PDB file of C-alpha atoms in Angstrom:
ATOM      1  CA  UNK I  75      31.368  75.654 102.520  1.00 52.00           C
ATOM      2  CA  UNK I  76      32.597  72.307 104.288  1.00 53.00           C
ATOM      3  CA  UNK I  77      32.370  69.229 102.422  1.00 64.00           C
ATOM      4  CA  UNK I  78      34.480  66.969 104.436  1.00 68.00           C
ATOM      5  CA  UNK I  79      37.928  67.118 103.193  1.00 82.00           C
ATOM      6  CA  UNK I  80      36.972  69.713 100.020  1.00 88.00           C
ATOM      7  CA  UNK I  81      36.943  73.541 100.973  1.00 90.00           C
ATOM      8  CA  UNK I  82      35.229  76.149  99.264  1.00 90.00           C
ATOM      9  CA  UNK I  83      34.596  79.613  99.560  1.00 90.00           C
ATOM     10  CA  UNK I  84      32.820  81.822  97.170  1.00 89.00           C
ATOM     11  CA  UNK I  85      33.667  85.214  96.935  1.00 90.00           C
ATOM     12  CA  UNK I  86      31.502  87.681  94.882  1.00 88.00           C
ATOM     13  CA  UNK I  87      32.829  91.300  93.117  1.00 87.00           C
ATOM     14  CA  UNK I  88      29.613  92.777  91.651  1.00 84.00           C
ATOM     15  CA  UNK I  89      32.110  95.603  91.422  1.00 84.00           C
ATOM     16  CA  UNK I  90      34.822  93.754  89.209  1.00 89.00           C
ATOM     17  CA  UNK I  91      31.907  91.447  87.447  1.00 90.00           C
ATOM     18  CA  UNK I  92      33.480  88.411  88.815  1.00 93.00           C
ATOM     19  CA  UNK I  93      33.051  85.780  91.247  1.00 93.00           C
ATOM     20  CA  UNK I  94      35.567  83.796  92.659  1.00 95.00           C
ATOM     21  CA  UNK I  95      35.642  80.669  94.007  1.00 95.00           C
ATOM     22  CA  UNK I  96      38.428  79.271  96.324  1.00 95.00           C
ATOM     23  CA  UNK I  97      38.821  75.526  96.402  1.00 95.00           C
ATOM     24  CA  UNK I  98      41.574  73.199  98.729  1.00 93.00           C
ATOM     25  CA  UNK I  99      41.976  69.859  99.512  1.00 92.00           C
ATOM     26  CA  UNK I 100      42.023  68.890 103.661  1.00 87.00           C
ATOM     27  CA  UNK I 101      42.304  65.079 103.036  1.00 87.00           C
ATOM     28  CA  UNK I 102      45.616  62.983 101.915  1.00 88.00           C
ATOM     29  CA  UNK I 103      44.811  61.993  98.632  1.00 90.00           C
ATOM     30  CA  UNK I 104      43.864  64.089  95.474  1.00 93.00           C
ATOM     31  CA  UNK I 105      40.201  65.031  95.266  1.00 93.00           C
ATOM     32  CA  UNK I 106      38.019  66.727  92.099  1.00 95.00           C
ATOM     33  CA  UNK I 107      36.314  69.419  93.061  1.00 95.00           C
ATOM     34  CA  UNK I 108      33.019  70.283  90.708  1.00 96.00           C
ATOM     35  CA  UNK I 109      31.539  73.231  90.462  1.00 94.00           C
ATOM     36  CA  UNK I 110      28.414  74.732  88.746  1.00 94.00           C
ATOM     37  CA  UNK I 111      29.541  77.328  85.914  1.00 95.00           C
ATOM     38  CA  UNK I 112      27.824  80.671  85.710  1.00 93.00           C
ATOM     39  CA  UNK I 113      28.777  80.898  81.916  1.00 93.00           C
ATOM     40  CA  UNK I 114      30.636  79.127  79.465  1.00 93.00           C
ATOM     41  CA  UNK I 115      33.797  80.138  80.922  1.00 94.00           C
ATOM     42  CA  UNK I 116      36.150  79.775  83.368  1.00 97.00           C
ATOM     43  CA  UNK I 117      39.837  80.458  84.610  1.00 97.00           C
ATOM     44  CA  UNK I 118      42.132  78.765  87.391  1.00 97.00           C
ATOM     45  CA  UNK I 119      44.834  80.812  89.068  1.00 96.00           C
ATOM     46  CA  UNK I 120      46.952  78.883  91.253  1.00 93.00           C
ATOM     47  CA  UNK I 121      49.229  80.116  94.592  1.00 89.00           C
ATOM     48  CA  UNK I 122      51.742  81.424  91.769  1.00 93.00           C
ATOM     49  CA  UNK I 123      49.477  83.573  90.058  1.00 95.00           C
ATOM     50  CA  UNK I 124      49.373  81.747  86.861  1.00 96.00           C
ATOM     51  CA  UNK I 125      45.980  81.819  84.707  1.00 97.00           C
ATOM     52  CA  UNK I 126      45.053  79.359  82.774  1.00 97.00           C
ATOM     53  CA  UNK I 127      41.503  78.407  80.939  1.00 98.00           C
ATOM     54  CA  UNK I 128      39.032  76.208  82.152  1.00 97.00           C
ATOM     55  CA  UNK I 129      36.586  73.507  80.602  1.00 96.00           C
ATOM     56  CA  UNK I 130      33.010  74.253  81.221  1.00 96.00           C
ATOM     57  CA  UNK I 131      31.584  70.885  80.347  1.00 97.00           C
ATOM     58  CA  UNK I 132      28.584  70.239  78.230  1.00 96.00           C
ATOM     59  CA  UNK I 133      26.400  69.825  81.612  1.00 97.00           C
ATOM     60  CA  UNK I 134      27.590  73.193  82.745  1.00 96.00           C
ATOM     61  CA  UNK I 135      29.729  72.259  85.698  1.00 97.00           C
ATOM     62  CA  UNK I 136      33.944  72.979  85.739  1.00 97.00           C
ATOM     63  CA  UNK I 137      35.494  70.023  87.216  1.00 97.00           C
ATOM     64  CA  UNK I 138      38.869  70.564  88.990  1.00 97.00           C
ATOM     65  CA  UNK I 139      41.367  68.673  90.689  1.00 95.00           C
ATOM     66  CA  UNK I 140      42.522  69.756  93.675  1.00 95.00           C
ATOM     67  CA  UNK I 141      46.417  68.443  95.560  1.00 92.00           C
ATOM     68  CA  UNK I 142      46.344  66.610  98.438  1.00 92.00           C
ATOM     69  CA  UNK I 143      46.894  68.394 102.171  1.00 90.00           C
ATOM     70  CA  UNK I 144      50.446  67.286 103.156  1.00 87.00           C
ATOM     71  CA  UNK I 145      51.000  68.945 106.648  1.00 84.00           C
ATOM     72  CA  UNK I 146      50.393  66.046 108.883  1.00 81.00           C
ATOM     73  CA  UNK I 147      52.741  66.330 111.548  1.00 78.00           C
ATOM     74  CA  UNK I 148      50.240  66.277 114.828  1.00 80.00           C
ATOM     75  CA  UNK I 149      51.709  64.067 117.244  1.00 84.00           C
ATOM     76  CA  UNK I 150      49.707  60.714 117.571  1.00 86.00           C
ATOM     77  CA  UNK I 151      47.650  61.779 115.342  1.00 82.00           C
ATOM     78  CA  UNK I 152      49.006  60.808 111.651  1.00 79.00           C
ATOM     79  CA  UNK I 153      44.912  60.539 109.957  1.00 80.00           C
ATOM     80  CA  UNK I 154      45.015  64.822 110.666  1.00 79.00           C
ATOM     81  CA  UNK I 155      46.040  67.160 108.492  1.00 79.00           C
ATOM     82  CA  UNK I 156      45.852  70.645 109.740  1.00 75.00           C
ATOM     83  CA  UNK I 157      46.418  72.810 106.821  1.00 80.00           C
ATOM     84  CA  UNK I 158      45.240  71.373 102.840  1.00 85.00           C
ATOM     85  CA  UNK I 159      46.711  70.962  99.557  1.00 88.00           C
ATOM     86  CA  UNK I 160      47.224  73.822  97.718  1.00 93.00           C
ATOM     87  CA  UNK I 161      44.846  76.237  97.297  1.00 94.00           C
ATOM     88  CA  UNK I 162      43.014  76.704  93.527  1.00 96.00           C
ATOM     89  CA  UNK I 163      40.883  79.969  92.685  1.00 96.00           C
ATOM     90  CA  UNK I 164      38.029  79.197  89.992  1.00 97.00           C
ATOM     91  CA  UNK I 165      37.459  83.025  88.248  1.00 97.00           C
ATOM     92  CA  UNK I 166      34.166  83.370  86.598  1.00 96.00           C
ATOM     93  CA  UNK I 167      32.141  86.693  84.993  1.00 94.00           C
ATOM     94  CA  UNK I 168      29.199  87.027  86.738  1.00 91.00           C
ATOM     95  CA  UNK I 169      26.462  87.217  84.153  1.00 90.00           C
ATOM     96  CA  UNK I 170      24.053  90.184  83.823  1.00 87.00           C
ATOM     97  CA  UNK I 171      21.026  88.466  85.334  1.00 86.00           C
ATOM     98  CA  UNK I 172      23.126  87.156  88.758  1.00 84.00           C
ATOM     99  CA  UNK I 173      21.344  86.667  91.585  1.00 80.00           C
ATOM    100  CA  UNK I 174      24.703  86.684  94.650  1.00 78.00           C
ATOM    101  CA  UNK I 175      24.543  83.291  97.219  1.00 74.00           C
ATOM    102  CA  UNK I 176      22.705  84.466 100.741  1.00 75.00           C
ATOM    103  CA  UNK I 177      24.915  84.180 103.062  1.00 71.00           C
ATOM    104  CA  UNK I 178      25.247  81.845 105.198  1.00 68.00           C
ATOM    105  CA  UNK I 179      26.035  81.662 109.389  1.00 64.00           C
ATOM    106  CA  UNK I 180      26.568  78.797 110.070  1.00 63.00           C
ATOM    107  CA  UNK I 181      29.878  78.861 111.934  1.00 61.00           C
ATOM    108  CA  UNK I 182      28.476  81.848 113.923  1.00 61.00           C
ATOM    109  CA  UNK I 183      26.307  81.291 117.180  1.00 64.00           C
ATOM    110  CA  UNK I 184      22.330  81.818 117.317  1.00 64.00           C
ATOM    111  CA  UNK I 185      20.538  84.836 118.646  1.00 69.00           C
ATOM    112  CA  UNK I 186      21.173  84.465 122.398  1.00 69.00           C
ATOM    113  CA  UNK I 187      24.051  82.132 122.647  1.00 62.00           C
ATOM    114  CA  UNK I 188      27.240  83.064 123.443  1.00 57.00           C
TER     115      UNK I 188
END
């Protein structure tokens, strides 16, 4: 999912009873990423493979904040960074009643384009 300069992609593991989300930052300053809990727990790993707990506030959404994209080295073009902050994955048990996202295609043409 695109939300301007916040990146997210879910990634679902019926298999392992998780879902994990993947969150990074493609604008220059520091940006809170929230996200809608699927219990009343939550973990971050970050690029270093450290765990650590998250808060699942009382509304039921995990609020993170996510490091600013640095790489801005385009010629002419100092407002563009090409590759985001670092990345942040959001590990959640998928309850027993889970219902996965549909998927989505929006980056992929329609029936009859090329």
């Amino acid at each position: 999912v695109d939300e301007g300069g916040l990146n997210r992609v879910y990634l679902e593991q019926p298999s392992f009873g998780r879902r994990m989300t993947v969150l990074w930052n493609g604008g220059p300053q520091p940006r809170t990423a929230t996200i809608a809990a699927l219990g009343t727990s939550a973990q971050a790993m970050d690029g270093f493979g450290v765990v650590r707990p998250l808060e699942v506030a009382d509304d039921g959404h995990i609020r993170v904040t996510l490091a600013p994209a640095t790489a801005n080295t385009i010629p002419h073009f100092p407002e563009a960074y090409f590759i985001g902050g670092e990345p942040l994955l959001v590990l959640e048990s998928l309850p027993a009643d889970y219902a996965p996202f549909a998927p989505t295609y929006t980056n992929l043409p329609l029936r009859g384009q090329s």
